[in-house]
Short mmCIF file of C-alpha atoms in Angstrom, two decimals:
data_model
loop_
_atom_site.label_atom_id
_atom_site.label_comp_id
_atom_site.label_asym_id
_atom_site.label_seq_id
_atom_site.Cartn_x
_atom_site.Cartn_y
_atom_site.Cartn_z
CA MET N 1 -223.53 36.22 12.96
CA ARG N 2 -219.64 34.53 12.73
CA SER N 3 -220.09 33.72 8.54
CA ARG N 4 -220.91 37.26 8.42
CA HIS N 5 -218.61 38.39 9.88
CA VAL N 6 -216.07 36.52 7.36
CA TRP N 7 -217.74 37.27 4.83
CA LEU N 8 -217.42 41.33 5.21
CA LEU N 9 -213.82 40.53 6.05
CA LEU N 10 -213.26 38.31 3.20
CA LEU N 11 -214.70 42.16 0.97
CA THR N 12 -211.91 44.79 2.59
CA LEU N 13 -209.58 42.01 1.65
CA ALA N 14 -210.71 41.87 -1.22
CA ALA N 15 -210.89 45.96 -2.20
CA ALA N 16 -207.46 46.50 -0.54
CA CYS N 17 -205.74 43.81 -2.53
CA LYS N 18 -207.39 44.98 -6.12
CA LYS N 19 -205.38 46.23 -8.77
CA SER N 20 -206.75 47.36 -12.03
CA ASP N 21 -205.03 46.96 -15.21
CA VAL N 22 -207.82 49.00 -17.31
CA GLY N 23 -206.55 51.92 -18.78
CA ASN N 24 -208.77 55.29 -19.22
CA THR N 25 -209.96 55.90 -22.42
CA ASP N 26 -212.75 57.65 -23.36
CA SER N 27 -215.82 56.50 -25.97
CA GLU N 28 -216.79 58.09 -29.22
CA ASP N 29 -220.44 57.92 -27.90
CA VAL N 30 -221.60 60.17 -25.27
CA PHE N 31 -224.04 57.38 -23.91
CA PRO N 32 -220.72 54.56 -23.95
CA ASN N 33 -222.80 51.33 -24.82
CA LYS N 34 -220.72 48.80 -26.86
CA VAL N 35 -219.66 45.60 -26.35
CA GLY N 36 -216.36 45.77 -24.66
CA ASP N 37 -217.34 49.09 -22.50
CA ARG N 38 -215.57 48.07 -19.45
CA TRP N 39 -215.94 50.91 -16.15
CA GLN N 40 -214.53 49.15 -12.79
CA TYR N 41 -215.57 51.24 -9.68
CA LEU N 42 -215.43 51.25 -6.10
CA VAL N 43 -217.78 50.73 -3.58
CA LYS N 44 -218.59 51.70 0.02
CA ASP N 45 -221.80 49.45 0.97
CA THR N 46 -223.09 50.78 4.36
CA THR N 47 -225.35 48.21 6.29
CA VAL N 48 -228.38 49.67 8.45
CA LEU N 49 -230.41 46.96 10.61
CA ARG N 50 -233.32 48.64 12.13
CA GLY N 51 -232.34 52.09 11.38
CA LEU N 52 -228.84 50.82 13.00
CA ASP N 53 -225.71 51.83 11.52
CA SER N 54 -224.50 48.26 11.28
CA GLY N 55 -220.64 49.17 9.66
CA SER N 56 -219.85 49.13 5.64
CA VAL N 57 -217.46 47.05 3.72
CA GLN N 58 -216.07 48.43 0.65
CA TYR N 59 -214.76 45.94 -2.67
CA TYR N 60 -214.61 46.01 -6.98
CA VAL N 61 -216.83 46.44 -9.13
CA ASP N 62 -216.55 45.57 -12.53
CA VAL N 63 -219.08 46.25 -15.41
CA VAL N 64 -218.87 44.86 -18.53
CA ILE N 65 -220.59 44.88 -21.55
CA VAL N 66 -220.06 41.41 -23.22
CA ASP N 67 -222.83 40.75 -25.95
CA THR N 68 -226.28 42.32 -27.37
CA VAL N 69 -229.26 39.85 -27.23
CA LYS N 70 -232.33 41.01 -29.40
CA LEU N 71 -235.94 40.86 -26.71
CA SER N 72 -239.04 39.72 -27.15
CA ASN N 73 -240.60 43.01 -28.69
CA GLY N 74 -237.30 42.55 -31.64
CA ILE N 75 -235.39 45.33 -30.04
CA THR N 76 -232.18 44.79 -29.58
CA ALA N 77 -229.78 45.15 -26.52
CA THR N 78 -226.85 45.55 -24.94
CA VAL N 79 -226.14 42.87 -22.27
CA TRP N 80 -224.34 44.99 -18.99
CA GLN N 81 -222.09 42.64 -16.71
CA PHE N 82 -222.02 43.85 -13.14
CA ASN N 83 -219.65 41.14 -11.34
CA TYR N 84 -219.32 41.65 -7.55
CA PRO N 85 -218.06 39.68 -4.85
CA ALA N 86 -220.55 37.90 -4.03
CA GLY N 87 -220.79 36.58 -8.02
CA PRO N 88 -222.41 38.56 -11.83
CA ASP N 89 -225.82 40.53 -11.97
CA THR N 90 -226.97 41.46 -15.97
CA ASN N 91 -228.60 44.39 -17.52
CA PHE N 92 -230.35 45.05 -20.54
CA VAL N 93 -229.37 48.11 -22.42
CA PHE N 94 -230.80 49.77 -25.27
CA GLN N 95 -232.26 53.59 -26.27
CA THR N 96 -235.59 54.03 -27.47
CA GLY N 97 -236.10 57.34 -28.65
CA ASP N 98 -234.74 59.97 -26.39
CA THR N 99 -234.86 57.29 -23.25
CA VAL N 100 -231.74 55.10 -22.57
CA ARG N 101 -233.65 51.45 -20.47
CA PHE N 102 -231.54 49.77 -18.26
CA MET N 103 -234.01 45.90 -17.90
CA ASP N 104 -232.75 43.33 -15.02
CA LYS N 105 -231.64 39.89 -17.23
CA THR N 106 -235.62 38.85 -17.15
CA ASN N 107 -236.83 42.03 -19.43
CA SER N 108 -239.48 42.42 -17.08
CA TYR N 109 -239.51 46.43 -15.71
CA ILE N 110 -237.40 49.07 -15.77
CA VAL N 111 -234.05 49.26 -13.21
CA ARG N 112 -233.18 52.56 -14.01
CA GLN N 113 -233.55 54.81 -17.48
CA TYR N 114 -231.98 58.25 -18.68
CA LEU N 115 -233.28 61.03 -20.93
CA VAL N 116 -230.16 61.41 -23.06
CA PRO N 117 -228.45 63.53 -24.16
CA PHE N 118 -228.27 65.04 -20.82
CA ASN N 119 -229.42 68.88 -20.01
CA VAL N 120 -229.64 70.74 -16.59
CA GLY N 121 -233.72 71.19 -15.38
CA ALA N 122 -234.06 68.07 -17.84
CA SER N 123 -236.64 65.31 -15.33
CA TRP N 124 -238.55 61.93 -15.72
CA PHE N 125 -239.20 59.34 -14.14
CA TYR N 126 -236.23 57.28 -13.24
CA THR N 127 -237.95 53.32 -12.75
CA PHE N 128 -241.82 52.78 -11.70
CA GLY N 129 -243.27 55.20 -8.84
CA PHE N 130 -244.44 59.04 -8.31
CA GLN N 131 -241.48 60.60 -7.91
CA GLU N 132 -239.50 61.84 -10.79
CA VAL N 133 -235.05 63.64 -10.76
CA LYS N 134 -234.12 65.68 -12.25
CA VAL N 135 -229.98 66.74 -13.74
CA THR N 136 -230.13 69.76 -11.31
CA SER N 137 -226.60 70.97 -12.09
CA GLN N 138 -223.06 70.84 -14.45
CA ALA N 139 -219.82 70.60 -13.09
CA ASP N 140 -215.80 69.15 -13.36
CA LEU N 141 -216.13 66.72 -10.44
CA VAL N 142 -213.12 64.64 -9.29
CA VAL N 143 -213.21 61.58 -9.15
CA GLY N 144 -211.11 58.32 -8.26
CA GLY N 145 -207.90 61.31 -9.61
CA ASN N 146 -209.56 61.47 -12.29
CA ASN N 147 -210.60 65.12 -13.81
CA PHE N 148 -214.50 65.39 -15.33
CA GLN N 149 -215.78 68.10 -17.20
CA ASN N 150 -219.02 69.56 -17.05
CA ALA N 151 -220.40 66.61 -15.80
CA TYR N 152 -224.09 66.03 -14.89
CA GLN N 153 -226.09 65.27 -11.39
CA ILE N 154 -229.34 63.53 -11.35
CA TYR N 155 -230.61 63.58 -8.63
CA GLY N 156 -234.11 63.09 -6.82
CA ASP N 157 -235.88 60.29 -5.77
CA ALA N 158 -237.59 56.76 -6.80
CA GLY N 159 -239.62 53.30 -6.31
CA LEU N 160 -242.89 53.22 -4.28
CA PRO N 161 -243.47 54.45 -0.80
CA ASP N 162 -242.39 51.19 0.94
CA ALA N 163 -239.86 50.43 -1.67
CA GLU N 164 -238.61 54.05 -1.73
CA PHE N 165 -234.66 55.09 -2.15
CA SER N 166 -232.92 58.83 -3.74
CA VAL N 167 -230.69 58.45 -6.28
CA ASN N 168 -227.21 61.08 -6.45
CA GLU N 169 -225.49 60.14 -9.34
CA TRP N 170 -223.18 62.44 -11.80
CA PHE N 171 -221.88 61.61 -15.55
CA ALA N 172 -219.84 62.40 -17.67
CA ASN N 173 -220.03 62.07 -21.88
CA HIS N 174 -218.14 60.40 -23.70
CA THR N 175 -217.10 58.26 -19.97
CA GLY N 176 -220.11 57.49 -18.39
CA PHE N 177 -220.69 57.21 -14.85
CA VAL N 178 -218.63 58.70 -11.93
CA LYS N 179 -220.84 58.08 -9.10
CA ARG N 180 -223.36 56.76 -8.39
CA TYR N 181 -224.82 57.19 -4.90
CA PHE N 182 -228.19 54.96 -3.66
CA ASN N 183 -230.20 55.59 -0.56
CA PRO N 184 -233.05 53.72 0.50
CA SER N 185 -235.32 54.60 2.12
CA GLY N 186 -238.84 52.68 2.27
CA GLU N 187 -240.80 51.84 5.08
CA LEU N 188 -240.93 47.79 4.88
CA LEU N 189 -237.09 47.63 4.13
CA TYR N 190 -235.36 45.93 7.43
CA THR N 191 -232.33 46.15 6.69
CA LYS N 192 -230.48 49.06 4.02
CA HIS N 193 -227.78 49.18 2.22
CA ILE N 194 -226.80 52.36 1.20
CA LEU N 195 -223.95 52.36 -1.56
CA ASP N 196 -221.37 55.06 -2.54
CA TRP N 197 -220.20 53.96 -5.92
CA SER N 198 -216.52 55.50 -7.27
CA LEU N 199 -215.30 55.17 -10.60
CA VAL N 200 -211.75 53.65 -10.12
CA SER N 201 -210.88 53.03 -14.33
CA TYR N 202 -212.63 52.80 -17.34
CA GLU N 203 -211.70 51.20 -21.49
CA LEU N 204 -214.30 52.79 -23.91
CA LYS N 205 -215.03 52.06 -27.78
#
């Protein structure tokens, strides 16, 4: 228990002290996906243990496209690195037809996927499961002091019944994801992390 409290304290201090040195520059692409693109998010992480709220911490996550890689199926994907306080994670991202897919670092399953360009009313399977997400609306949105015009809201559920989660994301053309909210509800999840991401800054090609 003591080690958990120490870890929460370190995360809180990191969130309070870190400052971004990245300027906000838009991408020439509607869906940014070039080596060198980077985003910084402030994440509110709320832990729910056995249905009880165990508190929240805030920390920064830097997302950087660091390289390209040739996948086993011959497709070239970009390498997205997610730099969490506990260490980095990696996704491989590529587009086939009108679908952008985020694969895990072993290229064995789809982490999430999107039907682009976004249009209100469009729907698709976010990942494995039997339910779809949908582009429900388009509106101006202020996040982190930045105004994003005509951002698309992507809302719905994903996952299997024992590992289901709700998705509420906002995407701005030429910028990327400006807000992301995930709420797990699977019955077999002993510990749940509700994650609320807000874009702080970005620098795109």
